Short mmCIF file of N, CA and C in Angstrom, two decimals:
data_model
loop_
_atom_site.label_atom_id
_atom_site.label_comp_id
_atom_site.label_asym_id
_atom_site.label_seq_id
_atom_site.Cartn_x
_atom_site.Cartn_y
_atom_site.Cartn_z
N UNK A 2 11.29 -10.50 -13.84
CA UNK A 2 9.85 -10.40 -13.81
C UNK A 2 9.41 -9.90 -12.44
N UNK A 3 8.50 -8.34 -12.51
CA UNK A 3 8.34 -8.39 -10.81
C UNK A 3 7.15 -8.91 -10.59
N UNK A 4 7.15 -8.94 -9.07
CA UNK A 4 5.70 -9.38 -8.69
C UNK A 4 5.53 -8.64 -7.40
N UNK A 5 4.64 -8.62 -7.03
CA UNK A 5 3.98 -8.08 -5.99
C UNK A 5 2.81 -8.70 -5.33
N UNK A 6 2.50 -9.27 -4.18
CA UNK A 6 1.35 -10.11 -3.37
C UNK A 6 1.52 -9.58 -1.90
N UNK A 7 0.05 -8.73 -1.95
CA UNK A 7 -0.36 -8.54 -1.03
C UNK A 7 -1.10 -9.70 0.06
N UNK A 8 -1.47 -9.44 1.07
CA UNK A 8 -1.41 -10.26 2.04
C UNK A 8 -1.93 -9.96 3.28
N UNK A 9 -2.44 -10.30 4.17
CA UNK A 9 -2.93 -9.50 5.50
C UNK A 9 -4.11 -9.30 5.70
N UNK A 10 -4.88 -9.41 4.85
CA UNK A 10 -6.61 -8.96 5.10
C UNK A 10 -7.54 -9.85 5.89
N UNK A 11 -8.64 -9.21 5.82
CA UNK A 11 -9.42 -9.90 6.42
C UNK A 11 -10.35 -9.07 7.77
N UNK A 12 -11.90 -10.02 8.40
CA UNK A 12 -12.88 -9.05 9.08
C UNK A 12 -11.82 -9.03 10.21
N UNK A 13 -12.75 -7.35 11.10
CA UNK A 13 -11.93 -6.71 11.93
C UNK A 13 -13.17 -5.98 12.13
N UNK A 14 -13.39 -5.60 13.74
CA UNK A 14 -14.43 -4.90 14.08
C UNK A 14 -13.86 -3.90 14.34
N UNK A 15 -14.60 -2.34 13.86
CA UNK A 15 -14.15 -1.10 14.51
C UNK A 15 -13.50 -0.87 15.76
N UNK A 16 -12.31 0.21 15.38
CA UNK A 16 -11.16 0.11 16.19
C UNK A 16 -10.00 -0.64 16.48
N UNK A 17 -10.35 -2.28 15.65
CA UNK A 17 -9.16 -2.96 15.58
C UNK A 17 -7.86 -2.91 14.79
N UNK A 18 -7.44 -3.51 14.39
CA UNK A 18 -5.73 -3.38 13.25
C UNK A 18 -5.72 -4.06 12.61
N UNK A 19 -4.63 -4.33 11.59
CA UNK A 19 -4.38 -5.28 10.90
C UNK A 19 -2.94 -4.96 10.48
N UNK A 20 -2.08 -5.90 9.71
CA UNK A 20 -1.16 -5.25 9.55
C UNK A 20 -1.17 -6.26 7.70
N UNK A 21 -1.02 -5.69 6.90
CA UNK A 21 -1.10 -5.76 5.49
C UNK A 21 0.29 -6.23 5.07
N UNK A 22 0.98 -7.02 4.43
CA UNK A 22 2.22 -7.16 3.90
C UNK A 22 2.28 -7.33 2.22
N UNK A 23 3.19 -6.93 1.43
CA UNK A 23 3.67 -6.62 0.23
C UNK A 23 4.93 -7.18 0.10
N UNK A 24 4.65 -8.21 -0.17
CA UNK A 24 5.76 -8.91 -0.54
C UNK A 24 6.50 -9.08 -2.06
N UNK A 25 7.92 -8.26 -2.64
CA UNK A 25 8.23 -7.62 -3.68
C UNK A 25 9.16 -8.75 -4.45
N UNK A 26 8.88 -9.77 -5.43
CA UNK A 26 10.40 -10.14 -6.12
C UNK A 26 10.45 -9.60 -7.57
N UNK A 27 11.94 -10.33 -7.97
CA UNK A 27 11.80 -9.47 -9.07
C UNK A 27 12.59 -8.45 -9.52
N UNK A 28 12.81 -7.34 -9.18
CA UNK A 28 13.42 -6.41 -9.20
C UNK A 28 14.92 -6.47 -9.36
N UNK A 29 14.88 -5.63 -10.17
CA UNK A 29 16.34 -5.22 -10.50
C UNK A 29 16.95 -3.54 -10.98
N UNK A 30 16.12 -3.09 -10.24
CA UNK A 30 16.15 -1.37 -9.98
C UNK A 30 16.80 -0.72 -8.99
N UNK A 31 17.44 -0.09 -9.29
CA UNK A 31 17.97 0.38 -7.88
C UNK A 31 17.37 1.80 -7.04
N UNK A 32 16.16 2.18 -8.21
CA UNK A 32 15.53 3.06 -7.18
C UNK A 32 13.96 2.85 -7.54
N UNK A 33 12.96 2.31 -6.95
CA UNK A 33 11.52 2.64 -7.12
C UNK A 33 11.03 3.04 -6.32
N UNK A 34 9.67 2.64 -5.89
CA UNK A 34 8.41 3.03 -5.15
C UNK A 34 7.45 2.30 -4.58
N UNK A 35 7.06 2.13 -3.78
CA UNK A 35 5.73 0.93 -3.17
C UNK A 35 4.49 1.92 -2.69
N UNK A 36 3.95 1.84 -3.23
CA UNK A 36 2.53 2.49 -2.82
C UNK A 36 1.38 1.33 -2.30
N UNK A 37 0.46 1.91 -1.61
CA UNK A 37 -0.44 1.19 -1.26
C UNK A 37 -1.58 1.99 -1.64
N UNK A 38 -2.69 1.19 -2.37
CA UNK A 38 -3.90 1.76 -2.53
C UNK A 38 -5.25 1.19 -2.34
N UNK A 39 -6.59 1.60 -2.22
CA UNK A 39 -7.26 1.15 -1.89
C UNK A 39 -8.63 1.36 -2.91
N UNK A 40 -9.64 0.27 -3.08
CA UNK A 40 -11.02 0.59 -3.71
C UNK A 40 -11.92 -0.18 -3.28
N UNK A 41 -12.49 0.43 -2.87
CA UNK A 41 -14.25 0.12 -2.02
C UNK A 41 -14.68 0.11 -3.44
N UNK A 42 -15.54 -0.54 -3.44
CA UNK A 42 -17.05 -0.99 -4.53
C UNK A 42 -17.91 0.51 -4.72
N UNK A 43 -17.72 0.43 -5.84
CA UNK A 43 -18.62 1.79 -6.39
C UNK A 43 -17.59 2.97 -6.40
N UNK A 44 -16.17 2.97 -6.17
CA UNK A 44 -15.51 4.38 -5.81
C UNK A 44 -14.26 4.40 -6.76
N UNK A 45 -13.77 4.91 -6.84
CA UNK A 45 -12.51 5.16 -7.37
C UNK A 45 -11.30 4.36 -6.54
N UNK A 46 -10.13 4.14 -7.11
CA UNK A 46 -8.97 3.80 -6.47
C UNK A 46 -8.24 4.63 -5.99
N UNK A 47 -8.12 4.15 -4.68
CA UNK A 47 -7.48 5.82 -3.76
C UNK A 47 -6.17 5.50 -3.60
N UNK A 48 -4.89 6.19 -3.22
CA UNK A 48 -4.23 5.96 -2.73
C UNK A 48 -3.91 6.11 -1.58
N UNK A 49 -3.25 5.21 -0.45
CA UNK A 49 -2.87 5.62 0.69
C UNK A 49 -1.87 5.68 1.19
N UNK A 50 -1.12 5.20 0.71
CA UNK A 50 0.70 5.55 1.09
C UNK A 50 1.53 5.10 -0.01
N UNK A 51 2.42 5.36 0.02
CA UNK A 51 3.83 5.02 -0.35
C UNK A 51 5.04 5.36 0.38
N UNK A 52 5.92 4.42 0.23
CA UNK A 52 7.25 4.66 0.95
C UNK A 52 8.29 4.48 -0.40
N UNK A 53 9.66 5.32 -0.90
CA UNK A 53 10.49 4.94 -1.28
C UNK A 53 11.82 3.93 -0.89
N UNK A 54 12.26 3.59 -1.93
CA UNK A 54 13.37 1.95 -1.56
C UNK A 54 14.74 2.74 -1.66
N UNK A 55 14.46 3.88 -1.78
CA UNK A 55 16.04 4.72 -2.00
C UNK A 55 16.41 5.34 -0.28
N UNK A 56 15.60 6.00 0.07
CA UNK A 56 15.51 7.18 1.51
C UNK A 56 14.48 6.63 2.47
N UNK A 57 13.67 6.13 2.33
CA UNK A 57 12.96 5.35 2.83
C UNK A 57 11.57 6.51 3.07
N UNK A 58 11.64 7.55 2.82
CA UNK A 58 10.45 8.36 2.90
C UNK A 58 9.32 7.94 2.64
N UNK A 59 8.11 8.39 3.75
CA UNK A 59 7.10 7.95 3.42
C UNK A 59 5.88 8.85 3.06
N UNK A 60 4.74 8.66 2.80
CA UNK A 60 3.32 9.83 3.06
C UNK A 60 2.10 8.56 2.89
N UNK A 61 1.36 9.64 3.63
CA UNK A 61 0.11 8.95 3.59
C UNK A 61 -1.28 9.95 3.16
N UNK A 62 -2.41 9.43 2.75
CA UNK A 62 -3.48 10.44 2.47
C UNK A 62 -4.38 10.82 3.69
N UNK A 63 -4.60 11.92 4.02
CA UNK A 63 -4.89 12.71 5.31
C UNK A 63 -6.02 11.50 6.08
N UNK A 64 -6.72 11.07 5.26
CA UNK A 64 -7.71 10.33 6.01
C UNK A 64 -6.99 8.72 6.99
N UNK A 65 -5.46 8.41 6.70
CA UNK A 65 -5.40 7.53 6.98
C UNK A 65 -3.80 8.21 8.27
N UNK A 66 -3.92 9.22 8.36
CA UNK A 66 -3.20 9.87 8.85
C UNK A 66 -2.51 9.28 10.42
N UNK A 67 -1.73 9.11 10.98
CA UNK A 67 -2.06 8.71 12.55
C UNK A 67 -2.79 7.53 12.95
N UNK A 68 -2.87 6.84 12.18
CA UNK A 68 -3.80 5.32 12.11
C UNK A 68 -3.23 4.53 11.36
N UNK A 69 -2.42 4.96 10.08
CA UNK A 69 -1.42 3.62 9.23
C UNK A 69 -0.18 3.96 9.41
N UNK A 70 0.54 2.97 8.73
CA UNK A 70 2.19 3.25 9.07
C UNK A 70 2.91 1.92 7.56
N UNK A 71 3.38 2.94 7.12
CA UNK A 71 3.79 2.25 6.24
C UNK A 71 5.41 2.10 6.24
N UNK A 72 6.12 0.62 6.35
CA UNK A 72 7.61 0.48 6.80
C UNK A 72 8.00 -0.70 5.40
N UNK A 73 9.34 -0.82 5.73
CA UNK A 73 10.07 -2.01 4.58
C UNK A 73 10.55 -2.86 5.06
N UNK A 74 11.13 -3.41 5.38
CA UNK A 74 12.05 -4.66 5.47
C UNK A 74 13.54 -3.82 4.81
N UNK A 75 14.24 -4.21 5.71
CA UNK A 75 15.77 -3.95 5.52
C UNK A 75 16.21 -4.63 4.08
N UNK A 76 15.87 -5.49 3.55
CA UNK A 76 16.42 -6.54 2.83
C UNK A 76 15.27 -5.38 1.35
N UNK A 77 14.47 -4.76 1.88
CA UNK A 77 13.80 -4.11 0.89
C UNK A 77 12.66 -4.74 -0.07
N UNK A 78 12.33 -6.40 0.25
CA UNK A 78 11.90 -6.97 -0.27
C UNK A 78 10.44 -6.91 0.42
N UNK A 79 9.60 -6.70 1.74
CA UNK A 79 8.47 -6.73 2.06
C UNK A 79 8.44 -4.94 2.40
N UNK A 80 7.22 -5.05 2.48
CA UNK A 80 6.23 -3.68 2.34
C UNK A 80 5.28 -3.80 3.12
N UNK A 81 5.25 -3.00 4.44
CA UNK A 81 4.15 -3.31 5.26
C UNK A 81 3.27 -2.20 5.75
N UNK A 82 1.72 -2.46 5.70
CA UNK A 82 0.86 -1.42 5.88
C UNK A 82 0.16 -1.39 7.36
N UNK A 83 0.71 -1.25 9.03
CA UNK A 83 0.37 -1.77 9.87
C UNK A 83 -1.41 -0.41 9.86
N UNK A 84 -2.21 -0.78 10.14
CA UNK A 84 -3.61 -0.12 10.16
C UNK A 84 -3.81 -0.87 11.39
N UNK A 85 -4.07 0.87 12.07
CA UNK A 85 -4.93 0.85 13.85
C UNK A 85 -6.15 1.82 13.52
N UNK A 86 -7.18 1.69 14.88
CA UNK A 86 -8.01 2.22 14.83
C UNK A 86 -8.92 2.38 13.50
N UNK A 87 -9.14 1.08 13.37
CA UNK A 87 -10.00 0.68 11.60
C UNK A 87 -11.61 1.38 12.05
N UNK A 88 -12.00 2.10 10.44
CA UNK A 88 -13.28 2.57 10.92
C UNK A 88 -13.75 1.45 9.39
N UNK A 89 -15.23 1.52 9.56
CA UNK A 89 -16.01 0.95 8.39
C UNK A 89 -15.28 1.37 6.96
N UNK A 90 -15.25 2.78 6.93
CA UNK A 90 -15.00 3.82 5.87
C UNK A 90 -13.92 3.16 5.33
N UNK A 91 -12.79 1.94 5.72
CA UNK A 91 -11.79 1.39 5.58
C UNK A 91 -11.21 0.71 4.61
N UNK A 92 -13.21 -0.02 4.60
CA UNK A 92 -13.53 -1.23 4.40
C UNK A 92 -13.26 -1.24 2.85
N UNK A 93 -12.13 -1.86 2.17
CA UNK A 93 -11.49 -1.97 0.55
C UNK A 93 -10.93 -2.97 -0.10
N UNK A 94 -10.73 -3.57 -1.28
CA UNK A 94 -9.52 -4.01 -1.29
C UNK A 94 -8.39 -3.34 -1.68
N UNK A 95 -7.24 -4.11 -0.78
CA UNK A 95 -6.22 -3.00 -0.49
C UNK A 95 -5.11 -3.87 -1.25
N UNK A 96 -4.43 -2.93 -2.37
CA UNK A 96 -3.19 -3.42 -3.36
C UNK A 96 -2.16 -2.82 -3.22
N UNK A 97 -0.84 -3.78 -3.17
CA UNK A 97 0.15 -2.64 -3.24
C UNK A 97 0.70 -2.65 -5.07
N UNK A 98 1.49 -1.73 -5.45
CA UNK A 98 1.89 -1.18 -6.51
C UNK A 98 3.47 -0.73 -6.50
N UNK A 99 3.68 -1.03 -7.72
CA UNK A 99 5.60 -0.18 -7.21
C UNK A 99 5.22 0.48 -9.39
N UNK A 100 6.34 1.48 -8.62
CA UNK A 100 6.82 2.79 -9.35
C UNK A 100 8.10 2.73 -10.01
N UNK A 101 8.69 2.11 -10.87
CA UNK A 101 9.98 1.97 -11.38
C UNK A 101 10.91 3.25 -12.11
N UNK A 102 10.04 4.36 -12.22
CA UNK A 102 10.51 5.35 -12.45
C UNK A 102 10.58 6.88 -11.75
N UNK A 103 10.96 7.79 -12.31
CA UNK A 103 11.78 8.87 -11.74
C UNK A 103 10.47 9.85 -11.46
N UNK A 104 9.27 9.11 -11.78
CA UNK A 104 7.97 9.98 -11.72
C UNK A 104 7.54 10.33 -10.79
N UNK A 105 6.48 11.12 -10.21
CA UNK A 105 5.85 10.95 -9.21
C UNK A 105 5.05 10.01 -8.40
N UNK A 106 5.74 9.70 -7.12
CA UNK A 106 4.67 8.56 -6.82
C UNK A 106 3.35 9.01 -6.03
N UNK A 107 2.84 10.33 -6.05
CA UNK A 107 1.61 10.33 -5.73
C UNK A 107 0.40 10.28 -6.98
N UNK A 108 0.87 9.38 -8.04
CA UNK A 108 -0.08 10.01 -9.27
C UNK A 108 -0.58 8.31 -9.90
N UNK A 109 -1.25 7.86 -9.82
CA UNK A 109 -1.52 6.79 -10.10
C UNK A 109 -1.20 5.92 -11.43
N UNK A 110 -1.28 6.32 -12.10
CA UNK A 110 -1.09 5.70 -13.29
C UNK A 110 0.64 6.10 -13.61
N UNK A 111 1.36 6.21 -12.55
CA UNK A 111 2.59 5.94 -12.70
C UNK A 111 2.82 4.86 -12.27
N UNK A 112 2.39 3.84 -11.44
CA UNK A 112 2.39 2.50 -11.38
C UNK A 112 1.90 1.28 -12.14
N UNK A 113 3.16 0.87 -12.32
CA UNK A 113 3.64 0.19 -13.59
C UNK A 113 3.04 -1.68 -13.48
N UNK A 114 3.30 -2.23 -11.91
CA UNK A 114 3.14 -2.91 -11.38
C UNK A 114 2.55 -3.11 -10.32
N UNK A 115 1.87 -4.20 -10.68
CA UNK A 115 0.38 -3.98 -9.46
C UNK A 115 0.32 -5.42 -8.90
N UNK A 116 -0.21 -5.65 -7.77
CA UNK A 116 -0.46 -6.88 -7.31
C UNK A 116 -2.13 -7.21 -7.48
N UNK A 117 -2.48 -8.21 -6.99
CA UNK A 117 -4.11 -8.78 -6.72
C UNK A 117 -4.62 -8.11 -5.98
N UNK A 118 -4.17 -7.56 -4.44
CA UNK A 118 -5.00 -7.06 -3.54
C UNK A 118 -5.61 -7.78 -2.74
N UNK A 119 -6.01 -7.43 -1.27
CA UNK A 119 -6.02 -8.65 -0.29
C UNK A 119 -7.73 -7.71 0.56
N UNK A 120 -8.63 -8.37 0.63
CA UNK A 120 -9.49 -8.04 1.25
C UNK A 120 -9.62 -7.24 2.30
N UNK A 121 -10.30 -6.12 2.80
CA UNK A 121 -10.48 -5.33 4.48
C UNK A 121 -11.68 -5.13 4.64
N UNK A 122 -12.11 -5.86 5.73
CA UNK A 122 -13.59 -5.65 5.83
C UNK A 122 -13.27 -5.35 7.28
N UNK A 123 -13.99 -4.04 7.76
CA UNK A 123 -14.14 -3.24 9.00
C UNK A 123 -15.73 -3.26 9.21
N UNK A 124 -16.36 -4.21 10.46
CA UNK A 124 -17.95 -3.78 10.86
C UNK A 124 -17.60 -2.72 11.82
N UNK A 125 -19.13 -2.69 12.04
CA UNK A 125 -19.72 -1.70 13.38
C UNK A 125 -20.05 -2.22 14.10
#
């Protein structure tokens, strides 16, 4: 059974950090995906990174460019989203997701498994 629980949120005044964790059990794949995504109230669900559990490759979406960093845990079991230089625009709840198949992981509805999502509130 997998699971996924995000973790880490919470207020933060512009320019500060946070660092988000994704904590993964469960699994019994030997190759998926961890994405992280985000939805502000009123918007669509965006994505903002993913890293693979095979190569460890990562990407992020241009807006979060040079400001997040998305890493694993050796053991492959946590998923971490460290966020610097937080602007308002930030401000979401932020879920992570894993990808159990050979699909693309920039496409959303290839994620199969989703967590709750953990609050980000960025003032001015």
């Amino acid at each position: 059974e997998v699971q996924l629980q995000a973790s880490g949120g919470g207020l933060v005044q512009a320019g500060g950090s946070l660092r988000l964790s994704c904590v993964v059990s469960g699994f019994s794949f030997d190759d998926y995906a961890i994405g992280w995504f985000r939805q502000a109230p009123g918007k669509e669900r965006e994505g903002v990174s993913c890293i693979s559990s095979s190569d460890g490759m990562t990407d992020y979406v241009d807006s979060v460019k040079g400001r997040f960093t998305i890493s694993r845990s050796a053991a492959k079991d946590t998923v971490w989203l460290t966020m610097n230089s937080l602007k308002p625009e930030d401000t979401a709840v932020y879920s992570c997701a894993a990808k159990t198949d050979s699909s693309s992981p920039y496409t959303l509805s290839n994620y199969n498994y989703w967590g709750q999502g953990t609050q980000v509130t960025v003032s001015s």
